[in-house]
Short mmCIF file of C-alpha atoms in Angstrom, two decimals:
data_model
loop_
_atom_site.label_atom_id
_atom_site.label_comp_id
_atom_site.label_asym_id
_atom_site.label_seq_id
_atom_site.Cartn_x
_atom_site.Cartn_y
_atom_site.Cartn_z
CA UNK A 1 144.92 23.57 45.09
CA UNK A 2 143.49 26.62 46.85
CA UNK A 3 139.98 27.80 46.01
CA UNK A 4 138.09 30.94 46.97
CA UNK A 5 134.88 29.61 48.42
CA UNK A 6 132.08 30.92 50.57
CA UNK A 7 132.67 30.38 54.31
CA UNK A 8 131.13 27.74 56.56
CA UNK A 9 130.98 24.91 54.04
CA UNK A 10 128.31 26.44 51.79
CA UNK A 11 127.77 23.72 49.16
CA UNK A 12 127.41 26.04 46.17
CA UNK A 13 128.86 24.66 42.96
CA UNK A 14 131.70 26.24 41.05
CA UNK A 15 130.79 26.54 37.37
CA UNK A 16 132.99 24.63 34.96
CA UNK A 17 134.80 22.66 37.66
CA UNK A 18 134.37 18.93 37.95
CA UNK A 19 134.39 17.31 41.38
CA UNK A 20 135.89 13.94 42.30
CA UNK A 21 132.69 12.13 41.35
CA UNK A 22 132.53 13.82 37.93
CA UNK A 23 129.98 16.39 39.11
CA UNK A 24 130.57 20.01 39.90
CA UNK A 25 132.92 20.88 42.72
CA UNK A 26 131.29 22.12 45.87
CA UNK A 27 132.75 23.73 48.94
CA UNK A 28 132.60 20.38 50.71
CA UNK A 29 134.52 18.35 48.11
CA UNK A 30 137.30 20.69 46.98
CA UNK A 31 140.72 19.37 47.93
CA UNK A 32 143.45 21.53 49.41
CA UNK A 33 143.27 24.63 51.53
CA UNK A 34 140.20 26.78 51.96
CA UNK A 35 140.66 30.48 51.30
CA UNK A 36 137.80 32.70 52.38
CA UNK A 37 136.60 35.50 50.15
CA UNK A 38 138.40 38.63 51.33
CA UNK A 39 135.17 40.60 51.92
CA UNK A 40 134.07 37.98 54.47
CA UNK A 41 137.21 37.93 56.62
CA UNK A 42 136.14 40.73 58.96
CA UNK A 43 132.71 39.15 59.46
CA UNK A 44 134.23 35.75 60.17
CA UNK A 45 136.87 37.13 62.55
CA UNK A 46 134.24 39.16 64.39
CA UNK A 47 131.99 36.11 64.64
CA UNK A 48 134.77 33.94 66.12
CA UNK A 49 135.59 36.64 68.69
CA UNK A 50 131.89 37.04 69.51
CA UNK A 51 131.54 33.30 70.07
CA UNK A 52 134.66 33.24 72.27
CA UNK A 53 133.37 36.20 74.29
CA UNK A 54 129.94 34.64 74.75
CA UNK A 55 131.54 31.46 76.08
CA UNK A 56 133.67 33.52 78.45
CA UNK A 57 130.83 35.71 79.66
CA UNK A 58 127.99 33.16 79.76
CA UNK A 59 129.39 29.63 80.07
CA UNK A 60 132.48 29.80 82.31
CA UNK A 61 131.02 31.35 85.47
CA UNK A 62 128.06 28.94 85.87
CA UNK A 63 130.41 25.99 85.37
CA UNK A 64 132.77 27.40 88.02
CA UNK A 65 129.89 27.90 90.43
CA UNK A 66 128.78 24.30 89.89
CA UNK A 67 132.31 23.01 90.48
CA UNK A 68 132.64 21.55 86.98
CA UNK A 69 136.38 22.19 86.79
CA UNK A 70 137.07 19.82 83.89
CA UNK A 71 134.39 21.57 81.84
CA UNK A 72 135.87 24.97 82.69
CA UNK A 73 139.25 23.84 81.35
CA UNK A 74 137.61 22.43 78.22
CA UNK A 75 135.58 25.61 77.60
CA UNK A 76 138.70 27.71 78.20
CA UNK A 77 140.38 25.76 75.42
CA UNK A 78 137.40 26.43 73.15
CA UNK A 79 137.68 30.16 73.89
CA UNK A 80 141.37 30.06 72.92
CA UNK A 81 140.51 28.09 69.75
CA UNK A 82 137.88 30.61 68.63
CA UNK A 83 140.14 33.59 69.38
CA UNK A 84 143.03 31.96 67.53
CA UNK A 85 140.81 31.22 64.52
CA UNK A 86 139.74 34.87 64.48
CA UNK A 87 143.39 35.90 64.38
CA UNK A 88 144.28 33.39 61.65
CA UNK A 89 141.38 34.42 59.42
CA UNK A 90 142.09 38.12 59.96
CA UNK A 91 145.82 37.69 59.27
CA UNK A 92 144.93 35.84 56.05
CA UNK A 93 146.46 32.53 57.08
CA UNK A 94 144.80 29.94 54.89
CA UNK A 95 143.62 26.91 56.85
CA UNK A 96 145.12 24.36 56.63
CA UNK A 97 148.46 25.85 55.80
CA UNK A 98 152.07 25.34 56.68
CA UNK A 99 153.17 27.69 59.42
CA UNK A 100 156.75 27.56 60.57
CA UNK A 101 157.53 29.54 63.72
CA UNK A 102 161.04 30.46 62.52
CA UNK A 103 159.57 32.08 59.39
CA UNK A 104 157.03 34.17 61.30
CA UNK A 105 157.49 37.93 61.21
CA UNK A 106 158.70 39.43 64.49
CA UNK A 107 155.85 40.47 66.78
CA UNK A 108 155.50 42.18 70.13
CA UNK A 109 156.66 40.56 73.36
CA UNK A 110 153.17 39.46 74.42
CA UNK A 111 152.98 37.08 71.47
CA UNK A 112 155.62 34.94 73.14
CA UNK A 113 152.99 33.96 75.73
CA UNK A 114 150.78 32.35 73.08
CA UNK A 115 152.91 29.22 72.54
CA UNK A 116 153.04 28.03 76.16
CA UNK A 117 149.31 28.65 76.56
CA UNK A 118 148.52 26.66 73.46
CA UNK A 119 150.83 23.80 74.55
CA UNK A 120 149.31 23.52 78.04
CA UNK A 121 145.70 23.70 76.91
CA UNK A 122 146.37 21.36 73.95
CA UNK A 123 147.85 18.84 76.37
CA UNK A 124 144.69 19.14 78.45
CA UNK A 125 142.56 18.56 75.36
CA UNK A 126 144.66 15.54 74.36
CA UNK A 127 144.34 14.17 77.89
CA UNK A 128 140.57 14.48 77.70
CA UNK A 129 140.57 12.30 74.58
CA UNK A 130 142.31 9.50 76.48
CA UNK A 131 139.44 9.18 78.93
CA UNK A 132 136.20 7.41 78.12
CA UNK A 133 134.66 9.52 75.38
CA UNK A 134 135.85 13.10 75.71
CA UNK A 135 135.12 13.59 79.39
CA UNK A 136 137.79 13.93 82.05
CA UNK A 137 136.50 13.30 85.58
CA UNK A 138 135.88 16.59 87.36
CA UNK A 139 137.94 15.49 90.35
CA UNK A 140 141.04 15.45 88.08
CA UNK A 141 141.02 19.26 88.19
CA UNK A 142 141.04 21.56 91.18
CA UNK A 143 139.43 24.96 91.36
CA UNK A 144 142.92 26.44 91.02
CA UNK A 145 143.43 24.52 87.73
CA UNK A 146 140.14 25.83 86.39
CA UNK A 147 140.87 29.43 87.44
CA UNK A 148 144.30 29.30 85.82
CA UNK A 149 142.82 27.92 82.58
CA UNK A 150 140.32 30.79 82.59
CA UNK A 151 143.18 33.25 83.05
CA UNK A 152 144.91 31.70 80.01
CA UNK A 153 141.73 32.11 77.99
CA UNK A 154 141.19 35.68 79.24
CA UNK A 155 144.76 36.60 78.31
CA UNK A 156 144.54 35.15 74.80
CA UNK A 157 141.09 36.60 74.14
CA UNK A 158 142.12 40.07 75.34
CA UNK A 159 145.41 40.03 73.43
CA UNK A 160 143.83 38.88 70.16
CA UNK A 161 140.81 41.19 70.50
CA UNK A 162 143.14 44.11 71.15
CA UNK A 163 145.24 43.24 68.10
CA UNK A 164 142.20 42.91 65.83
CA UNK A 165 140.36 45.91 67.25
CA UNK A 166 141.81 48.51 64.82
CA UNK A 167 140.64 46.55 61.77
CA UNK A 168 137.37 45.19 63.18
CA UNK A 169 136.28 48.04 65.48
CA UNK A 170 135.53 45.72 68.40
CA UNK A 171 134.69 47.13 71.79
CA UNK A 172 137.50 45.91 74.05
CA UNK A 173 136.43 45.44 77.66
CA UNK A 174 139.20 44.43 80.04
CA UNK A 175 138.15 42.12 82.86
CA UNK A 176 139.26 43.09 86.35
CA UNK A 177 140.71 39.62 86.95
CA UNK A 178 142.34 39.25 83.54
CA UNK A 179 145.91 39.50 84.86
CA UNK A 180 147.89 36.76 83.21
CA UNK A 181 149.20 34.01 85.47
CA UNK A 182 151.47 31.25 84.15
CA UNK A 183 151.11 29.25 87.37
CA UNK A 184 148.73 26.68 85.86
CA UNK A 185 150.58 23.39 85.67
CA UNK A 186 148.26 20.54 84.71
CA UNK A 187 148.37 17.76 87.25
CA UNK A 188 150.73 19.67 89.58
CA UNK A 189 148.36 19.12 92.49
CA UNK A 190 148.63 15.32 92.06
CA UNK A 191 151.54 13.27 93.29
#
């Protein structure tokens, strides 16, 4: 079952609909996929891109300066997550939904770079869950690992922002160091 509901888990009831406990359904107890109201998609996409950009512009550099390489990789993954969510909401992909790569419409050549980025950074996120709590020791990552993760995040954020710019009217600012580099291989510096 797919319901049009307000975004961000607003617990407003839906008249005439009974929830699992016999009461009215709310945004938090509706089963199935969540479909955002169409007039909110641009606001939600813009908000996700804004949050990704703030993390890139405000969080990453201080962490790099402090030598917190594991945190830089983790925040880079968060930037990619927010940018990807902006794209999914804007493209009207209901979350959760079944997405099969073979059924995807053909896109430009740059889109091919999204899958390897997501795989590498997802592996890094999965690795962080294996450690105590969700923290990977900083010495696991080198400065080169952190810089490469930031380049992944910069590439994804720029590519998605550029794609969404015509519909959202976002000011696209290219970073001087945003050249994409696929040299990041997690754990490559360890033997």
